[in-house]
mmCIF file of C-alpha atoms in Angstrom:
data_model
loop_
_atom_site.group_PDB
_atom_site.id
_atom_site.type_symbol
_atom_site.label_atom_id
_atom_site.label_comp_id
_atom_site.label_asym_id
_atom_site.label_seq_id
_atom_site.Cartn_x
_atom_site.Cartn_y
_atom_site.Cartn_z
ATOM 1 C CA MET A 1 -4.273 -25.352 18.861
ATOM 2 C CA LYS A 2 -7.853 -25.479 17.501
ATOM 3 C CA PRO A 3 -8.060 -23.897 13.938
ATOM 4 C CA LEU A 4 -9.446 -20.282 14.008
ATOM 5 C CA THR A 5 -12.993 -20.292 13.060
ATOM 6 C CA ASP A 6 -14.264 -17.459 10.500
ATOM 7 C CA THR A 7 -15.710 -15.119 13.509
ATOM 8 C CA ASP A 8 -12.073 -15.532 15.419
ATOM 9 C CA TYR A 9 -9.927 -14.608 12.111
ATOM 10 C CA ILE A 10 -12.221 -11.724 11.199
ATOM 11 C CA HIS A 11 -12.174 -10.421 14.692
ATOM 12 C CA THR A 12 -8.416 -10.532 14.862
ATOM 13 C CA LEU A 13 -8.318 -8.481 11.562
ATOM 14 C CA ILE A 14 -10.746 -6.058 12.635
ATOM 15 C CA ALA A 15 -8.684 -5.668 15.933
ATOM 16 C CA GLU A 16 -5.953 -4.485 13.709
ATOM 17 C CA GLY A 17 -8.003 -1.554 12.841
ATOM 18 C CA GLU A 18 -7.165 0.330 9.378
ATOM 19 C CA HIS A 19 -3.803 0.515 8.468
ATOM 20 C CA GLN A 20 -1.152 1.056 5.946
ATOM 21 C CA GLN A 21 -2.139 -2.880 4.270
ATOM 22 C CA GLN A 22 -5.654 -3.113 5.560
ATOM 23 C CA ASP A 23 -9.055 -1.208 4.861
ATOM 24 C CA PHE A 24 -12.415 -1.595 5.870
ATOM 25 C CA LYS A 25 -15.423 -0.741 3.636
ATOM 26 C CA PHE A 26 -19.147 -0.910 4.694
ATOM 27 C CA GLU A 27 -20.281 -1.227 1.269
ATOM 28 C CA ILE A 28 -19.291 -0.695 -2.281
ATOM 29 C CA SER A 29 -21.439 1.673 -3.806
ATOM 30 C CA ASP A 30 -18.829 2.950 -6.427
ATOM 31 C CA ALA A 31 -16.329 0.907 -8.310
ATOM 32 C CA ARG A 32 -13.849 3.355 -8.956
ATOM 33 C CA LYS A 33 -13.455 4.358 -5.327
ATOM 34 C CA ILE A 34 -12.531 0.865 -5.006
ATOM 35 C CA ALA A 35 -10.079 1.029 -7.820
ATOM 36 C CA LYS A 36 -7.981 4.265 -5.802
ATOM 37 C CA THR A 37 -7.355 1.638 -3.100
ATOM 38 C CA LEU A 38 -6.517 -1.605 -5.199
ATOM 39 C CA SER A 39 -4.190 0.931 -7.041
ATOM 40 C CA ALA A 40 -2.802 2.398 -3.807
ATOM 41 C CA PHE A 41 -2.444 -1.138 -2.069
ATOM 42 C CA ALA A 42 -0.827 -2.181 -5.739
ATOM 43 C CA ASN A 43 1.982 0.538 -5.909
ATOM 44 C CA THR A 44 2.685 0.736 -2.159
ATOM 45 C CA ASP A 45 3.005 -2.974 0.055
ATOM 46 C CA GLY A 46 -0.329 -4.776 -0.772
ATOM 47 C CA GLY A 47 -3.355 -4.690 1.381
ATOM 48 C CA ARG A 48 -6.430 -6.323 2.464
ATOM 49 C CA LEU A 49 -9.931 -4.893 1.919
ATOM 50 C CA LEU A 50 -12.746 -6.100 4.594
ATOM 51 C CA ILE A 51 -16.073 -5.584 2.891
ATOM 52 C CA GLY A 52 -19.207 -5.438 4.907
ATOM 53 C CA VAL A 53 -17.298 -4.094 7.978
ATOM 54 C CA LYS A 54 -17.844 -0.140 9.483
ATOM 55 C CA ASP A 55 -15.182 2.259 9.826
ATOM 56 C CA ASN A 56 -15.471 1.605 13.643
ATOM 57 C CA GLY A 57 -15.003 -2.362 13.192
ATOM 58 C CA LYS A 58 -18.702 -3.258 13.506
ATOM 59 C CA ILE A 59 -19.882 -5.653 11.366
ATOM 60 C CA ALA A 60 -22.495 -5.087 8.887
ATOM 61 C CA GLY A 61 -22.276 -7.714 6.326
ATOM 62 C CA VAL A 62 -22.390 -7.905 2.563
ATOM 63 C CA ARG A 63 -26.101 -7.348 1.564
ATOM 64 C CA SER A 64 -25.754 -8.737 -2.044
ATOM 65 C CA GLU A 65 -23.496 -10.348 -4.904
ATOM 66 C CA GLU A 66 -23.441 -7.016 -6.326
ATOM 67 C CA GLU A 67 -20.662 -6.302 -4.238
ATOM 68 C CA LYS A 68 -18.343 -9.037 -5.749
ATOM 69 C CA TYR A 69 -19.142 -7.707 -9.496
ATOM 70 C CA MET A 70 -18.483 -3.877 -8.218
ATOM 71 C CA ILE A 71 -14.959 -5.710 -6.925
ATOM 72 C CA GLU A 72 -14.360 -7.162 -10.182
ATOM 73 C CA ALA A 73 -15.417 -4.289 -12.059
ATOM 74 C CA ALA A 74 -12.987 -2.136 -10.036
ATOM 75 C CA ALA A 75 -10.146 -4.526 -10.478
ATOM 76 C CA GLN A 76 -10.599 -5.360 -14.585
ATOM 77 C CA LEU A 77 -12.309 -1.880 -15.613
ATOM 78 C CA TYR A 78 -10.931 1.033 -13.998
ATOM 79 C CA CYS A 79 -7.590 -0.191 -12.858
ATOM 80 C CA VAL A 80 -4.749 0.284 -15.600
ATOM 81 C CA PRO A 81 -3.160 -2.476 -15.917
ATOM 82 C CA GLU A 82 -5.796 -4.663 -14.654
ATOM 83 C CA VAL A 83 -5.448 -5.734 -10.923
ATOM 84 C CA GLU A 84 -4.947 -9.570 -9.656
ATOM 85 C CA TYR A 85 -6.879 -10.138 -6.350
ATOM 86 C CA THR A 86 -7.879 -13.224 -4.372
ATOM 87 C CA MET A 87 -11.574 -12.841 -2.590
ATOM 88 C CA GLN A 88 -12.614 -15.232 -0.067
ATOM 89 C CA THR A 89 -16.246 -14.823 2.261
ATOM 90 C CA TYR A 90 -16.322 -15.635 5.567
ATOM 91 C CA ILE A 91 -19.512 -15.973 7.980
ATOM 92 C CA VAL A 92 -19.392 -13.889 10.963
ATOM 93 C CA GLU A 93 -22.100 -13.611 13.369
ATOM 94 C CA GLY A 94 -24.406 -14.935 10.529
ATOM 95 C CA ARG A 95 -23.239 -11.928 8.084
ATOM 96 C CA GLN A 96 -21.129 -12.292 5.060
ATOM 97 C CA VAL A 97 -17.720 -10.340 4.908
ATOM 98 C CA LEU A 98 -15.381 -10.841 1.839
ATOM 99 C CA VAL A 99 -11.851 -10.389 2.073
ATOM 100 C CA VAL A 100 -10.123 -8.971 -0.853
ATOM 101 C CA THR A 101 -6.220 -9.770 -0.870
ATOM 102 C CA ILE A 102 -4.242 -7.544 -3.440
ATOM 103 C CA GLU A 103 0.046 -8.296 -3.753
ATOM 104 C CA GLU A 104 2.277 -5.607 -4.310
ATOM 105 C CA THR A 105 2.805 -5.215 -7.800
ATOM 106 C CA LEU A 106 6.192 -5.776 -9.345
ATOM 107 C CA HIS A 107 5.834 -3.224 -12.344
ATOM 108 C CA LYS A 108 4.316 -0.089 -11.198
ATOM 109 C CA PRO A 109 2.221 2.380 -11.622
ATOM 110 C CA VAL A 110 -0.870 0.792 -11.368
ATOM 111 C CA TYR A 111 -3.422 3.497 -12.204
ATOM 112 C CA ALA A 112 -7.322 3.926 -11.388
ATOM 113 C CA LYS A 113 -9.508 6.243 -13.597
ATOM 114 C CA ASP A 114 -11.098 8.850 -12.237
ATOM 115 C CA LYS A 115 -14.951 10.190 -13.171
ATOM 116 C CA THR A 116 -13.281 11.449 -16.325
ATOM 117 C CA GLY A 117 -11.405 8.361 -17.478
ATOM 118 C CA LYS A 118 -8.271 10.145 -16.269
ATOM 119 C CA PRO A 119 -5.855 7.688 -15.244
ATOM 120 C CA LEU A 120 -4.308 8.575 -11.573
ATOM 121 C CA ALA A 121 -1.831 6.385 -9.543
ATOM 122 C CA TYR A 122 -2.411 6.429 -5.674
ATOM 123 C CA LEU A 123 0.186 5.416 -2.717
ATOM 124 C CA ARG A 124 -1.092 4.249 0.269
ATOM 125 C CA ILE A 125 0.213 5.778 3.078
ATOM 126 C CA LYS A 126 -0.904 4.389 6.739
ATOM 127 C CA ASP A 127 -4.701 4.009 6.412
ATOM 128 C CA GLU A 128 -5.144 6.880 3.370
ATOM 129 C CA ASN A 129 -4.788 6.433 -0.453
ATOM 130 C CA ILE A 130 -2.622 9.684 -1.382
ATOM 131 C CA LEU A 131 -2.064 10.395 -4.988
ATOM 132 C CA ALA A 132 1.628 9.385 -6.620
ATOM 133 C CA THR A 133 3.401 12.700 -7.489
ATOM 134 C CA PRO A 134 5.349 12.965 -10.770
ATOM 135 C CA ILE A 135 7.880 12.204 -9.120
ATOM 136 C CA HIS A 136 6.566 8.897 -7.659
ATOM 137 C CA LEU A 137 5.736 7.999 -11.303
ATOM 138 C CA ARG A 138 8.992 9.002 -12.887
ATOM 139 C CA VAL A 139 11.010 6.716 -10.033
ATOM 140 C CA TRP A 140 8.755 3.911 -11.042
ATOM 141 C CA GLN A 141 9.320 4.586 -15.041
ATOM 142 C CA GLN A 142 12.981 4.902 -14.179
ATOM 143 C CA SER A 143 12.878 1.367 -12.329
ATOM 144 C CA ASP A 144 11.137 -0.240 -15.097
ATOM 145 C CA ASN A 145 14.022 0.659 -17.139
ATOM 146 C CA PRO A 146 16.689 -1.930 -17.309
ATOM 147 C CA ARG A 147 19.564 -0.342 -18.641
ATOM 148 C CA GLY A 148 21.850 0.787 -15.862
ATOM 149 C CA GLU A 149 22.291 4.904 -15.626
ATOM 150 C CA LEU A 150 25.363 6.687 -14.663
ATOM 151 C CA ILE A 151 24.422 9.601 -12.319
ATOM 152 C CA ARG A 152 26.319 12.038 -13.983
ATOM 153 C CA TYR A 153 27.322 14.913 -11.916
ATOM 154 C CA THR A 154 27.228 18.408 -12.528
ATOM 155 C CA GLU A 155 26.421 21.404 -11.162
ATOM 156 C CA ARG A 156 22.352 20.740 -10.926
ATOM 157 C CA GLU A 157 23.260 17.185 -8.758
ATOM 158 C CA GLN A 158 25.664 19.364 -6.459
ATOM 159 C CA LEU A 159 23.141 22.152 -5.964
ATOM 160 C CA LEU A 160 20.315 19.466 -4.911
ATOM 161 C CA LEU A 161 22.847 18.015 -2.532
ATOM 162 C CA ASP A 162 23.562 21.201 -0.805
ATOM 163 C CA GLN A 163 19.792 21.974 -0.649
ATOM 164 C CA LEU A 164 19.093 18.195 1.016
ATOM 165 C CA GLU A 165 22.244 18.735 3.260
ATOM 166 C CA HIS A 166 20.632 21.813 4.995
ATOM 167 C CA GLY A 167 18.783 18.764 6.842
ATOM 168 C CA THR A 168 15.549 20.562 6.475
ATOM 169 C CA LEU A 169 12.538 19.202 4.328
ATOM 170 C CA LEU A 170 12.974 20.233 0.804
ATOM 171 C CA SER A 171 9.487 20.694 -1.238
ATOM 172 C CA LEU A 172 9.680 20.285 -4.708
ATOM 173 C CA ASN A 173 8.591 23.898 -5.326
ATOM 174 C CA ARG A 174 11.269 25.670 -3.044
ATOM 175 C CA TYR A 175 14.050 23.264 -4.751
ATOM 176 C CA CYS A 176 13.125 25.051 -8.240
ATOM 177 C CA ARG A 177 12.426 28.711 -6.780
ATOM 178 C CA GLN A 178 16.078 28.369 -5.062
ATOM 179 C CA THR A 179 17.881 26.834 -8.099
ATOM 180 C CA GLY A 180 15.856 28.196 -11.152
ATOM 181 C CA ILE A 181 15.664 24.891 -12.830
ATOM 182 C CA SER A 182 12.589 24.023 -14.795
ATOM 183 C CA ARG A 183 9.712 21.586 -12.770
ATOM 184 C CA ARG A 184 10.199 19.176 -15.080
ATOM 185 C CA ALA A 185 14.332 18.855 -14.585
ATOM 186 C CA ALA A 186 13.939 18.704 -10.789
ATOM 187 C CA GLU A 187 11.398 16.136 -11.041
ATOM 188 C CA HIS A 188 13.818 14.130 -12.957
ATOM 189 C CA LEU A 189 16.983 14.727 -10.850
ATOM 190 C CA LEU A 190 14.985 14.377 -7.428
ATOM 191 C CA ALA A 191 13.516 10.903 -9.116
ATOM 192 C CA LYS A 192 16.983 9.773 -9.865
ATOM 193 C CA PHE A 193 18.416 10.920 -6.438
ATOM 194 C CA VAL A 194 15.005 8.707 -4.976
ATOM 195 C CA ARG A 195 16.091 5.495 -7.218
ATOM 196 C CA TYR A 196 19.744 5.714 -6.252
ATOM 197 C CA GLY A 197 18.724 6.042 -2.475
ATOM 198 C CA ILE A 198 20.233 9.317 -2.059
ATOM 199 C CA ALA A 199 16.848 11.112 -1.071
ATOM 200 C CA GLU A 200 13.720 9.795 0.236
ATOM 201 C CA PRO A 201 10.225 11.528 0.225
ATOM 202 C CA VAL A 202 8.246 12.375 3.169
ATOM 203 C CA PHE A 203 4.737 12.910 3.589
ATOM 204 C CA GLU A 204 3.679 15.310 5.722
ATOM 205 C CA ASN A 205 0.786 17.942 6.573
ATOM 206 C CA HIS A 206 -0.796 15.612 3.488
ATOM 207 C CA LYS A 207 2.103 17.081 1.190
ATOM 208 C CA PHE A 208 5.174 15.550 -0.151
ATOM 209 C CA TYR A 209 8.784 16.565 0.975
ATOM 210 C CA PHE A 210 12.321 15.180 0.511
ATOM 211 C CA ARG A 211 15.259 14.810 2.568
ATOM 212 C CA MET A 212 18.711 12.752 2.534
ATOM 213 C CA LYS A 213 17.886 9.179 3.346
ATOM 214 C CA GLY A 214 18.803 7.877 6.437
ATOM 215 C CA GLU A 215 18.914 11.120 8.326
#
């Protein structure tokens, strides 16, 4: 088998389209926006950013070295903690395409700073970067805590199980409303159920819901 040329390789990637582990960027005009994608990839399954490729898969090419500095700024200045990445340049049809690869991080979350400097964590779902919920943040924070924590079984846990066992998707708001427990306590409990593999988050109609795992 002859090795793939740069052109073959990039066309193979483009043929996959945008998905959970791949995003196309025609150009980089804002390092903060790129930081959002880096955060989403690092917090989910890792991924690849193809720069110099339009949304429709057409190759536009990277016009200046400036793009490389923008990626560096996104990873080092706008991501907290800093995101590690590798970058390679490919020449396709006489144009430069940058491929930036980000691994899934071990210690989540990775935050991206918004225009006001506020750190926000993102997830990659299909081909979109979605803001992580306070429940995701709690799951990550609890997972980073090496001490095992027994799940105390009280009326609250039973109420949550009853809600989940109805088989319908449960929203955080509905859970708080129906049980009368505070939002904070609800987030903590749901995070615990997700971490122990009892419940799982489901993303539908641009909102997160919860259901029994394996339903």
